[in-house]
Coordinates of N, CA, C and O in Angstrom, one line a residue:
M1 N -3.7 -6.9 42.4 CA -3.8 -5.9 41.8 C -4.1 -6.4 40.6 O -3.5 -7.2 40.1
A2 N -5.2 -5.9 39.5 CA -5.8 -6.4 38.6 C -4.6 -5.8 37.3 O -4.3 -4.8 36.8
E3 N -4.7 -7.0 36.3 CA -3.9 -7.3 35.8 C -4.7 -7.0 33.8 O -5.5 -8.1 34.0
L4 N -4.2 -6.2 33.2 CA -5.0 -6.2 31.9 C -4.0 -7.2 31.1 O -3.3 -7.2 31.0
L5 N -5.1 -8.1 30.8 CA -5.2 -9.3 30.2 C -5.6 -9.4 28.5 O -5.2 -9.6 27.5
F6 N -6.5 -8.8 27.9 CA -6.8 -8.8 26.7 C -8.2 -8.0 26.3 O -9.2 -7.6 26.8
H7 N -7.9 -7.1 25.4 CA -8.4 -5.6 25.0 C -9.7 -6.4 24.1 O -9.4 -7.2 23.3
L8 N -10.6 -5.3 24.2 CA -11.8 -5.7 23.8 C -12.5 -5.0 22.3 O -13.3 -5.3 21.8
R9 N -11.6 -3.9 22.2 CA -11.9 -3.2 21.5 C -11.7 -3.9 20.2 O -10.9 -4.4 19.9
N10 N -12.7 -3.2 18.8 CA -12.7 -4.1 17.6 C -12.2 -5.6 17.8 O -11.8 -5.9 16.8
V11 N -13.0 -6.1 18.9 CA -12.8 -7.8 18.6 C -14.0 -8.6 18.6 O -14.9 -7.6 19.1
P12 N -14.3 -9.4 17.6 CA -15.5 -9.4 17.0 C -16.4 -10.3 18.7 O -15.6 -11.5 19.4
D13 N -17.6 -10.1 18.3 CA -18.3 -10.9 20.0 C -17.9 -12.3 19.5 O -18.0 -12.7 20.8
E14 N -18.0 -12.8 19.0 CA -17.6 -14.6 18.7 C -16.4 -14.8 19.7 O -16.1 -15.7 20.6
E15 N -15.1 -14.0 19.3 CA -13.6 -14.0 19.7 C -14.3 -13.8 21.3 O -13.4 -14.7 21.9
A16 N -14.1 -12.9 21.7 CA -14.5 -12.6 23.0 C -15.1 -13.5 23.5 O -15.0 -13.9 25.2
E17 N -16.4 -14.1 23.2 CA -17.0 -14.9 23.7 C -16.1 -16.3 24.3 O -16.4 -17.1 25.2
D18 N -15.2 -16.4 23.0 CA -14.3 -18.1 23.3 C -13.9 -17.7 24.0 O -13.1 -18.7 25.1
V19 N -12.8 -16.2 23.8 CA -12.0 -16.3 25.1 C -12.5 -16.0 27.0 O -12.0 -16.5 27.3
R20 N -13.8 -15.2 27.1 CA -14.3 -15.7 28.5 C -14.9 -17.1 28.6 O -14.4 -17.9 29.9
R21 N -15.2 -17.9 27.7 CA -15.7 -19.7 28.0 C -14.2 -19.7 27.9 O -14.1 -20.5 29.0
L22 N -13.0 -19.7 27.3 CA -11.6 -20.4 27.5 C -11.3 -20.3 29.1 O -10.8 -21.2 30.1
L23 N -11.3 -18.4 29.5 CA -10.9 -18.4 30.8 C -11.7 -19.1 32.1 O -11.1 -19.6 32.8
D24 N -13.1 -19.1 31.5 CA -14.0 -19.4 32.4 C -13.8 -21.2 32.6 O -14.0 -21.7 34.0
E25 N -13.5 -21.8 31.5 CA -13.2 -23.4 31.9 C -11.9 -23.7 32.6 O -11.9 -24.8 33.1
H26 N -11.3 -22.8 32.5 CA -10.0 -23.0 33.2 C -9.9 -22.4 34.4 O -8.5 -22.1 35.3
G27 N -10.5 -21.9 35.3 CA -10.9 -21.7 36.3 C -10.5 -19.9 36.7 O -9.7 -20.0 38.2
I28 N -10.2 -19.3 35.9 CA -9.4 -18.3 36.1 C -10.1 -17.2 36.1 O -11.3 -16.9 35.5
A29 N -10.0 -16.2 37.0 CA -11.3 -14.9 37.8 C -10.5 -13.9 37.0 O -10.0 -13.6 37.0
T30 N -11.8 -13.5 36.3 CA -11.4 -12.0 35.7 C -12.8 -11.3 35.8 O -14.0 -11.4 36.4
F31 N -13.1 -9.9 35.4 CA -13.8 -9.2 35.2 C -13.4 -8.7 33.8 O -12.4 -8.2 33.8
E32 N -14.6 -8.1 33.6 CA -14.9 -6.5 32.4 C -14.8 -5.3 32.5 O -15.6 -4.9 33.7
T33 N -14.4 -4.5 31.8 CA -14.9 -3.0 31.7 C -15.1 -2.9 30.1 O -14.8 -3.5 29.3
R34 N -15.8 -1.9 30.4 CA -16.3 -1.4 29.1 C -16.0 0.1 29.0 O -15.4 0.5 29.1
A35 N -16.3 0.5 27.5 CA -15.6 1.7 26.8 C -16.7 2.8 27.0 O -16.0 4.1 27.5
G36 N -17.7 2.4 27.5 CA -18.7 3.5 28.4 C -19.3 4.4 26.7 O -19.2 3.7 25.8
F37 N -20.2 4.7 27.0 CA -20.7 5.1 26.1 C -20.3 6.5 25.1 O -20.2 6.2 23.9
W38 N -19.1 7.1 26.1 CA -18.3 7.8 24.8 C -17.3 7.4 24.1 O -16.3 7.9 23.6
G39 N -17.0 6.2 24.8 CA -15.8 5.6 24.5 C -14.4 5.7 24.8 O -13.3 5.6 24.6
L40 N -14.7 6.2 25.9 CA -13.1 7.1 26.5 C -12.4 5.4 27.3 O -11.7 5.9 28.1
G41 N -13.1 4.8 28.0 CA -13.0 3.8 29.1 C -12.3 3.0 28.2 O -11.9 2.6 26.9
V42 N -11.8 1.6 28.9 CA -11.1 0.6 28.3 C -11.7 -0.9 28.4 O -12.1 -1.0 29.4
A43 N -12.6 -1.0 27.1 CA -13.0 -2.3 27.0 C -12.2 -3.1 27.5 O -11.2 -3.4 26.2
A44 N -12.2 -4.1 28.5 CA -10.7 -5.1 28.5 C -11.4 -6.2 29.5 O -12.7 -6.2 29.7
I45 N -10.5 -7.1 29.3 CA -11.1 -8.3 30.1 C -10.0 -8.3 31.3 O -8.4 -8.5 30.6
W46 N -9.8 -8.2 32.5 CA -8.8 -8.2 33.3 C -9.0 -9.6 34.1 O -9.5 -10.0 34.7
L47 N -7.6 -9.6 34.6 CA -7.4 -10.8 35.6 C -7.7 -10.3 37.4 O -7.0 -9.2 37.3
S48 N -8.3 -11.1 38.0 CA -8.8 -10.6 39.5 C -7.2 -10.9 40.0 O -7.2 -10.3 40.9
D49 N -6.6 -11.8 40.1 CA -5.6 -12.5 40.4 C -4.0 -12.4 39.4 O -4.1 -13.4 38.4
D50 N -3.1 -11.7 39.9 CA -1.7 -11.7 39.3 C -1.1 -12.9 39.0 O -0.6 -12.9 38.1
D51 N -1.2 -13.6 40.0 CA -0.5 -14.9 40.0 C -0.9 -15.8 39.1 O -0.2 -16.7 38.5
E52 N -2.1 -15.5 38.4 CA -2.7 -16.3 37.0 C -2.4 -15.8 36.0 O -2.6 -16.3 34.7
K53 N -1.5 -14.7 35.9 CA -1.0 -14.3 34.3 C -0.5 -15.0 33.4 O -0.9 -15.5 32.4
E54 N 0.6 -15.8 33.6 CA 1.4 -16.5 33.2 C 0.4 -17.6 32.3 O 0.4 -18.0 31.3
R55 N -0.6 -18.3 33.1 CA -1.3 -19.4 33.2 C -2.3 -19.0 31.9 O -2.7 -19.7 30.6
A56 N -2.9 -18.0 32.1 CA -4.0 -17.1 31.3 C -3.2 -16.8 30.2 O -3.6 -16.7 29.1
R57 N -2.2 -16.1 29.8 CA -1.5 -15.8 29.0 C -0.9 -16.4 27.9 O -1.4 -16.8 26.8
A58 N -0.9 -18.0 28.3 CA -0.1 -19.3 27.8 C -1.8 -19.4 27.0 O -1.7 -20.3 25.6
L59 N -2.6 -19.5 27.7 CA -4.0 -20.0 26.9 C -4.3 -19.3 25.9 O -5.0 -19.4 24.8
L60 N -4.5 -18.1 26.4 CA -4.3 -16.8 25.1 C -3.6 -17.2 23.9 O -4.4 -16.9 22.9
D61 N -2.4 -17.0 24.2 CA -1.8 -17.2 23.2 C -1.7 -18.8 22.3 O -1.8 -18.4 21.0
D62 N -2.2 -19.5 23.0 CA -2.0 -21.0 22.2 C -3.8 -20.3 21.5 O -4.2 -21.4 20.5
Y63 N -4.7 -20.0 22.0 CA -6.0 -20.0 21.6 C -5.6 -19.0 20.1 O -6.4 -19.3 19.2
Q64 N -4.8 -18.1 20.2 CA -4.9 -16.7 19.0 C -4.1 -17.9 18.1 O -4.0 -17.7 16.5
Q65 N -3.0 -18.3 18.5 CA -2.3 -19.1 17.1 C -3.2 -20.5 16.3 O -3.4 -20.3 15.5
T66 N -4.5 -21.1 17.5 CA -5.1 -21.9 16.7 C -6.6 -21.0 15.6 O -6.8 -21.5 14.6
L67 N -6.7 -20.1 16.6 CA -7.6 -19.1 15.7 C -6.9 -18.7 14.5 O -7.6 -18.6 13.4
G68 N -5.7 -17.9 14.6 CA -5.2 -17.5 13.2 C -5.1 -18.6 12.5 O -5.3 -18.9 11.1
E69 N -4.8 -19.8 12.7 CA -5.0 -20.9 11.5 C -6.1 -21.1 11.2 O -6.0 -21.2 10.0
R70 N -6.7 -21.5 11.6 CA -8.3 -21.5 11.4 C -8.5 -20.2 10.2 O -8.9 -20.7 8.9
V71 N -8.7 -19.1 10.5 CA -8.9 -17.9 9.8 C -7.7 -18.3 8.5 O -8.7 -17.7 7.5
R72 N -6.8 -18.2 8.7 CA -5.8 -18.5 7.6 C -6.7 -19.9 6.4 O -6.6 -19.5 5.2
R73 N -6.5 -20.9 7.2 CA -7.2 -22.0 6.1 C -8.4 -21.6 5.5 O -8.9 -21.7 4.4
E74 N -9.3 -20.8 6.0 CA -10.9 -20.3 5.7 C -10.5 -19.2 4.3 O -10.9 -19.6 4.0
H75 N -9.2 -18.5 4.3 CA -9.3 -17.4 3.9 C -8.9 -18.4 2.4 O -9.2 -18.2 1.2
A76 N -7.8 -19.4 2.9 CA -7.0 -19.9 2.0 C -8.3 -20.9 0.9 O -8.2 -21.3 -0.6
S77 N -9.1 -21.4 1.6 CA -10.4 -21.9 0.7 C -11.3 -21.1 0.1 O -11.7 -21.6 -1.1
L78 N -11.5 -20.0 0.5 CA -12.3 -19.1 -0.4 C -11.4 -18.5 -1.4 O -11.8 -18.6 -2.5
V79 N -10.0 -17.9 -1.6 CA -9.2 -17.9 -2.3 C -9.6 -19.1 -3.5 O -9.5 -19.3 -4.6
E80 N -9.5 -20.1 -2.6 CA -9.3 -21.5 -3.5 C -10.1 -21.9 -4.4 O -10.7 -21.9 -5.9
H81 N -11.2 -21.4 -4.0 CA -12.8 -21.4 -4.7 C -13.1 -20.3 -5.4 O -14.4 -20.2 -6.3
G82 N -11.8 -19.5 -5.3 CA -12.5 -17.6 -6.3 C -13.9 -17.3 -5.3 O -14.3 -16.4 -5.8
E83 N -13.8 -17.1 -3.9 CA -15.0 -16.4 -3.2 C -14.2 -15.8 -2.5 O -14.9 -14.8 -1.3
A84 N -13.1 -15.6 -2.7 CA -12.4 -14.5 -1.7 C -12.7 -13.3 -1.7 O -13.0 -13.1 -2.9
P85 N -13.1 -12.1 -1.0 CA -13.6 -10.8 -1.4 C -12.4 -9.7 -2.1 O -11.2 -10.3 -1.5
T86 N -13.1 -9.4 -2.9 CA -11.8 -8.3 -3.9 C -12.7 -7.3 -3.8 O -14.3 -7.1 -3.9
L87 N -12.0 -6.1 -4.2 CA -12.6 -5.3 -5.3 C -13.7 -5.2 -6.0 O -15.0 -4.5 -5.8
W88 N -13.4 -5.9 -6.9 CA -14.2 -6.0 -7.8 C -15.5 -7.0 -7.7 O -16.5 -6.7 -8.1
R89 N -15.5 -7.7 -6.5 CA -16.4 -8.5 -6.5 C -17.3 -7.0 -5.3 O -18.4 -7.5 -5.3
R90 N -16.7 -6.9 -4.6 CA -17.1 -6.1 -3.6 C -18.0 -4.7 -4.9 O -19.4 -4.4 -4.7
L91 N -17.5 -4.6 -5.6 CA -18.3 -3.6 -6.4 C -19.6 -4.4 -7.2 O -20.2 -3.5 -7.8
R92 N -19.3 -5.5 -7.9 CA -20.0 -6.1 -7.7 C -21.5 -6.5 -7.4 O -23.0 -6.0 -8.0
R93 N -21.0 -6.6 -6.1 CA -22.1 -6.7 -5.2 C -22.8 -5.6 -4.3 O -24.0 -5.5 -4.3
Q94 N -22.2 -4.4 -4.4 CA -22.6 -2.8 -3.9 C -22.0 -2.3 -4.7 O -21.3 -1.2 -4.3
P95 N -22.8 -2.0 -5.9 CA -22.2 -1.0 -6.6 C -22.3 0.5 -6.5 O -21.5 1.4 -6.1
I96 N -23.8 0.6 -5.9 CA -23.8 2.0 -5.1 C -22.9 2.5 -4.6 O -22.0 3.7 -4.0
R97 N -22.9 2.0 -3.2 CA -22.3 1.7 -2.4 C -20.6 1.8 -2.3 O -19.8 3.0 -1.8
T98 N -20.0 1.3 -3.3 CA -19.0 1.6 -3.2 C -18.6 2.7 -4.1 O -17.2 3.2 -4.0
L99 N -19.0 2.8 -5.3 CA -19.1 4.1 -5.6 C -19.3 5.7 -5.1 O -18.5 6.7 -5.1
L100 N -19.8 5.5 -4.0 CA -20.2 6.7 -3.0 C -18.8 6.9 -2.1 O -18.3 7.7 -1.8
L101 N -18.2 5.7 -1.9 CA -17.3 5.7 -1.1 C -16.1 6.2 -2.0 O -15.3 7.0 -1.2
A102 N -15.7 5.6 -3.1 CA -14.9 6.3 -4.0 C -15.0 7.7 -4.2 O -14.2 8.4 -4.0
L103 N -16.3 8.4 -4.9 CA -16.5 9.6 -4.4 C -15.8 10.6 -3.5 O -16.0 11.6 -3.1
L104 N -16.6 9.9 -2.0 CA -16.3 10.5 -0.8 C -14.6 10.4 -0.7 O -14.2 11.7 -0.3
V105 N -13.7 9.6 -1.1 CA -12.7 9.2 -1.1 C -11.8 10.7 -1.4 O -11.2 11.8 -1.8
V106 N -12.8 10.9 -3.5 CA -12.0 12.0 -4.1 C -12.6 13.6 -3.6 O -11.6 14.1 -3.4
A107 N -13.6 13.6 -2.8 CA -14.0 14.5 -2.5 C -12.8 15.2 -1.1 O -12.6 16.6 -1.4
V108 N -12.6 13.9 -0.2 CA -11.7 14.5 0.6 C -10.2 15.1 0.2 O -10.1 16.0 0.5
L109 N -10.0 14.4 -0.4 CA -8.4 14.6 -0.9 C -9.1 16.0 -1.7 O -7.7 16.9 -2.0
G110 N -9.7 16.2 -2.8 CA -10.0 17.8 -3.7 C -10.1 18.7 -2.6 O -9.5 19.6 -2.3
V111 N -10.8 18.6 -1.1 CA -10.8 19.6 -0.1 C -9.5 19.9 0.7 O -8.9 21.1 1.1
S112 N -8.9 18.8 0.3 CA -7.6 19.0 1.4 C -6.5 19.1 0.0 O -5.4 20.0 0.9
M113 N -6.5 19.6 -1.1 CA -5.6 20.0 -1.5 C -6.0 21.6 -2.2 O -5.3 22.2 -2.5
L114 N -7.3 21.7 -1.5 CA -7.5 23.3 -2.2 C -6.8 24.5 -1.7 O -6.2 25.5 -2.1
P115 N -6.8 24.4 -0.5 CA -5.5 25.4 0.3 C -3.8 25.1 -0.6 O -3.6 26.4 -0.9
F116 N -3.4 24.0 -1.4 CA -2.2 24.0 -1.8 C -2.4 24.7 -3.2 O -1.2 25.6 -3.6
L117 N -3.9 24.5 -4.0 CA -4.1 24.8 -5.0 C -4.1 26.4 -5.1 O -3.6 27.3 -6.0
W118 N -4.9 27.4 -3.8 CA -4.9 28.7 -3.8 C -3.7 29.2 -3.5 O -3.4 30.4 -4.0
L119 N -2.4 28.5 -3.2 CA -1.5 29.1 -2.7 C -0.6 29.0 -4.1 O 0.2 29.8 -4.0
H120 N -0.7 28.0 -4.9 CA 0.3 27.8 -6.3 C 0.0 29.6 -6.9 O 0.8 30.1 -7.3
D121 N -1.3 30.1 -6.9 CA -1.8 31.1 -7.7 C -1.1 32.7 -7.0 O -0.4 33.0 -6.6

């Protein structure tokens, strides 16, 4: 029976490709399913052979550990050079978009609070 190995929802294409390549290089047979047009399915990489689960899991754990360390180093480097994304940098780079999103948040909060304000009277 097939075994779910790796969910692909919200996974960057680069990371998904790295996982596919890693499993292929180690001769682990897999297949993929897509979420489909409406997103109701499961986008994932599945093991074809349950006996490979421990080996595949160990490879993925090692890969994710390495990836996490690399991303933390990259973020630390950005912070060190003063280039890490912050609210103020985003506001400077995309002022209209940031302000529109802030207005949207205020509008949603306002509409959400209307019933409570009407009940108060």
